[in-house]
Every structure is written in C-alpha cells, then in structure tokens.
Short mmCIF file of C-alpha atoms in Angstrom, two decimals:
data_model
loop_
_atom_site.label_atom_id
_atom_site.label_comp_id
_atom_site.label_asym_id
_atom_site.label_seq_id
_atom_site.Cartn_x
_atom_site.Cartn_y
_atom_site.Cartn_z
CA UNK X 264 -14.26 12.00 0.78
CA UNK X 265 -14.26 8.62 -0.91
CA UNK X 266 -10.94 7.27 -0.98
CA UNK X 267 -10.31 6.55 -4.43
CA UNK X 268 -11.15 10.73 -4.57
CA UNK X 269 -8.70 11.62 -2.43
CA UNK X 270 -6.20 8.88 -3.72
CA UNK X 271 -6.83 10.94 -7.15
CA UNK X 272 -6.37 14.47 -5.88
CA UNK X 273 -3.22 13.77 -3.98
CA UNK X 274 -1.76 12.62 -7.87
CA UNK X 275 -2.82 16.33 -8.89
CA UNK X 276 -0.65 17.57 -6.02
CA UNK X 277 2.22 15.45 -7.38
CA UNK X 278 1.37 17.05 -10.96
CA UNK X 279 1.20 20.92 -9.44
CA UNK X 280 4.44 20.30 -7.27
CA UNK X 281 6.90 17.84 -8.68
CA UNK X 282 8.98 16.06 -6.74
CA UNK X 283 12.88 16.06 -7.70
CA UNK X 284 12.45 12.90 -9.76
CA UNK X 285 9.85 14.81 -11.68
CA UNK X 286 11.16 17.64 -12.72
CA UNK X 287 12.04 18.05 -16.27
CA UNK X 288 10.31 15.14 -17.50
CA UNK X 289 6.66 15.09 -19.49
CA UNK X 290 3.88 13.44 -18.41
CA UNK X 291 2.31 11.71 -20.81
CA UNK X 292 -0.14 9.07 -19.85
CA UNK X 293 -2.80 9.38 -16.89
CA UNK X 294 -4.20 6.20 -15.96
CA UNK X 295 -6.51 4.50 -17.98
CA UNK X 296 -9.71 5.56 -16.60
CA UNK X 297 -9.27 8.55 -17.31
CA UNK X 298 -7.96 9.20 -20.48
CA UNK X 299 -8.67 5.02 -21.58
CA UNK X 300 -4.93 4.88 -22.68
CA UNK X 301 -4.91 1.16 -23.75
CA UNK X 302 -5.41 -0.10 -20.18
CA UNK X 303 -2.09 1.61 -18.53
CA UNK X 304 -1.25 0.30 -15.45
CA UNK X 305 0.56 3.35 -13.21
CA UNK X 306 -1.46 5.71 -11.84
CA UNK X 307 1.94 8.41 -14.17
CA UNK X 308 3.75 8.36 -16.87
CA UNK X 309 6.88 10.09 -17.56
CA UNK X 310 9.19 10.44 -19.98
CA UNK X 311 12.45 12.29 -20.50
CA UNK X 312 15.42 13.12 -22.24
CA UNK X 313 18.05 9.92 -23.15
CA UNK X 314 15.02 7.59 -23.52
CA UNK X 315 14.34 8.17 -19.09
CA UNK X 316 10.70 6.47 -17.93
CA UNK X 317 9.23 6.86 -14.72
CA UNK X 318 5.83 5.00 -13.94
CA UNK X 319 4.32 6.42 -10.58
CA UNK X 320 2.06 4.89 -8.47
CA UNK X 321 -0.18 7.28 -5.74
CA UNK X 322 -1.15 6.36 -2.51
CA UNK X 323 -3.09 7.66 0.62
CA UNK X 324 -3.17 5.56 3.11
CA UNK X 325 -4.13 6.13 7.15
CA UNK X 326 -1.30 5.37 9.86
CA UNK X 327 -3.49 1.93 10.53
CA UNK X 328 -3.96 0.66 7.21
CA UNK X 329 -2.27 -2.08 5.70
CA UNK X 330 -1.24 -3.10 2.41
CA UNK X 331 -4.01 -5.09 1.36
CA UNK X 332 -3.67 -8.66 -1.38
CA UNK X 333 -4.78 -6.24 -3.95
CA UNK X 334 -1.68 -3.46 -3.13
CA UNK X 335 0.54 -6.27 -3.46
CA UNK X 336 -1.04 -8.31 -6.48
CA UNK X 337 -0.95 -4.42 -8.10
CA UNK X 338 2.32 -4.82 -7.21
CA UNK X 339 3.46 -8.37 -8.80
CA UNK X 340 1.93 -6.61 -11.92
CA UNK X 341 4.28 -3.56 -11.90
CA UNK X 342 7.09 -5.24 -11.92
CA UNK X 343 6.36 -8.39 -13.97
CA UNK X 344 5.45 -5.33 -16.64
CA UNK X 345 8.05 -5.81 -19.54
CA UNK X 346 8.39 -2.19 -19.94
CA UNK X 347 9.43 -1.62 -16.58
CA UNK X 348 13.43 -2.14 -17.20
CA UNK X 349 14.93 -0.42 -13.87
CA UNK X 350 13.18 -0.35 -10.22
CA UNK X 351 14.92 3.07 -10.15
CA UNK X 352 12.02 3.72 -12.83
CA UNK X 353 9.26 2.95 -10.52
CA UNK X 354 8.14 5.42 -7.69
CA UNK X 355 5.39 4.99 -4.78
CA UNK X 356 4.73 8.01 -3.52
CA UNK X 357 2.03 8.19 -0.48
CA UNK X 358 0.43 11.11 0.83
CA UNK X 359 1.89 12.75 3.94
CA UNK X 360 -1.04 11.51 6.61
CA UNK X 361 -1.06 12.23 10.35
CA UNK X 362 0.62 9.71 11.85
CA UNK X 363 2.72 7.49 9.98
CA UNK X 364 6.38 8.30 8.72
CA UNK X 365 8.33 7.56 5.55
CA UNK X 366 10.11 4.82 7.50
CA UNK X 367 6.96 3.35 9.35
CA UNK X 368 5.27 3.52 5.04
CA UNK X 369 8.91 1.87 3.86
CA UNK X 370 8.90 -0.99 6.57
CA UNK X 371 5.26 -1.66 6.32
CA UNK X 372 5.94 -2.08 2.05
CA UNK X 373 9.44 -4.12 2.93
CA UNK X 374 6.96 -6.60 5.64
CA UNK X 375 4.68 -7.38 2.70
CA UNK X 376 7.15 -8.37 0.45
CA UNK X 377 9.06 -10.30 3.24
CA UNK X 378 6.06 -12.04 4.29
CA UNK X 379 5.97 -15.43 3.76
CA UNK X 380 5.51 -17.34 0.52
CA UNK X 381 5.28 -13.31 -0.37
CA UNK X 382 9.11 -13.93 -1.50
CA UNK X 383 8.85 -16.81 -3.86
CA UNK X 384 6.16 -14.42 -5.34
CA UNK X 385 7.88 -11.44 -5.68
CA UNK X 386 11.02 -13.17 -7.49
CA UNK X 387 8.53 -15.04 -9.70
CA UNK X 388 6.37 -12.12 -9.98
CA UNK X 389 10.12 -9.67 -11.94
CA UNK X 390 9.65 -9.88 -15.57
CA UNK X 391 13.50 -11.26 -16.76
CA UNK X 392 14.72 -7.88 -17.32
CA UNK X 393 14.53 -6.77 -13.32
CA UNK X 394 16.01 -10.62 -12.49
CA UNK X 395 19.37 -10.15 -15.25
CA UNK X 396 19.29 -6.56 -13.95
CA UNK X 397 20.02 -7.06 -10.10
CA UNK X 398 20.98 -10.42 -10.20
CA UNK X 399 18.04 -11.54 -7.70
CA UNK X 400 17.54 -15.07 -7.02
CA UNK X 401 15.01 -17.23 -4.96
CA UNK X 402 16.80 -16.97 -1.27
CA UNK X 403 17.61 -20.30 -0.16
CA UNK X 404 15.89 -22.23 3.26
#
C-alpha cells in the first residue's frame, strides 16, 4: 500500500477513535485534496466551543524514517500561518509503528529543529503572535 494511503487511513482512524484533545470538537475542514477547502494546509481542522481550534497533522513513519526537508518545510509553513495563535492548537499524531517509541519520535522532532541553521530558520518562520506569546528570541552563540 502506498505511503499516502497509509497516512490517509491513519487520519480516518483518528476520526473513528479521537484522542482526548479532539473529543467534543467538530471536524470542519479536511486537506485541500479531499474537499478543496481553499488549499488548507493541515490534514484536519477542528473547532470547539469558546473559539477553540485544533490543527491536526497525521504522519505514518517507520522507525528508520528521519524527518525530511519537506517535513521540516511543512512544519515551518504551519508555524508561520497567522491562524495558528498558540502551539497548543497544533497537534501532530504519529502512527505507532513497530520499532519506534513516542519518546524517539519526539527526540527526532527536537533534533530536526535544533540541527545547525534550523534553529534560526525555526525562529524566522514563527508568526508574530507565536513570537510574542512565547517571548521567543534567537539563541545567542
């Protein structure tokens, strides 16, 4: 089965059995290729009461898969989107595949951000609201 289909199947699993952070929220948008909602960048978008919003990205990676440049560029596009006003609104879900733990996936993600010039690119990609809310500044050498 092609990887794209595996990722889509994983998204359907999340819809069928939502994690706690999505319970009580309503799916309002799917990836542009599915319902053509103005080239929406996230796999799924949920809304809840009190202006709660959750942007969801689903990934299906094996233990040997490292995060690619396209994955990193996609992440930078997410954090530069002015509609994302808090990191609490962004949820990544990785399929639990054999041979890799959640801790290992989190560490790979941290390594991707902290890899060489990626730190500065990460900072430069943050939208102004995220910079202001989290008081981010470029690390000094």
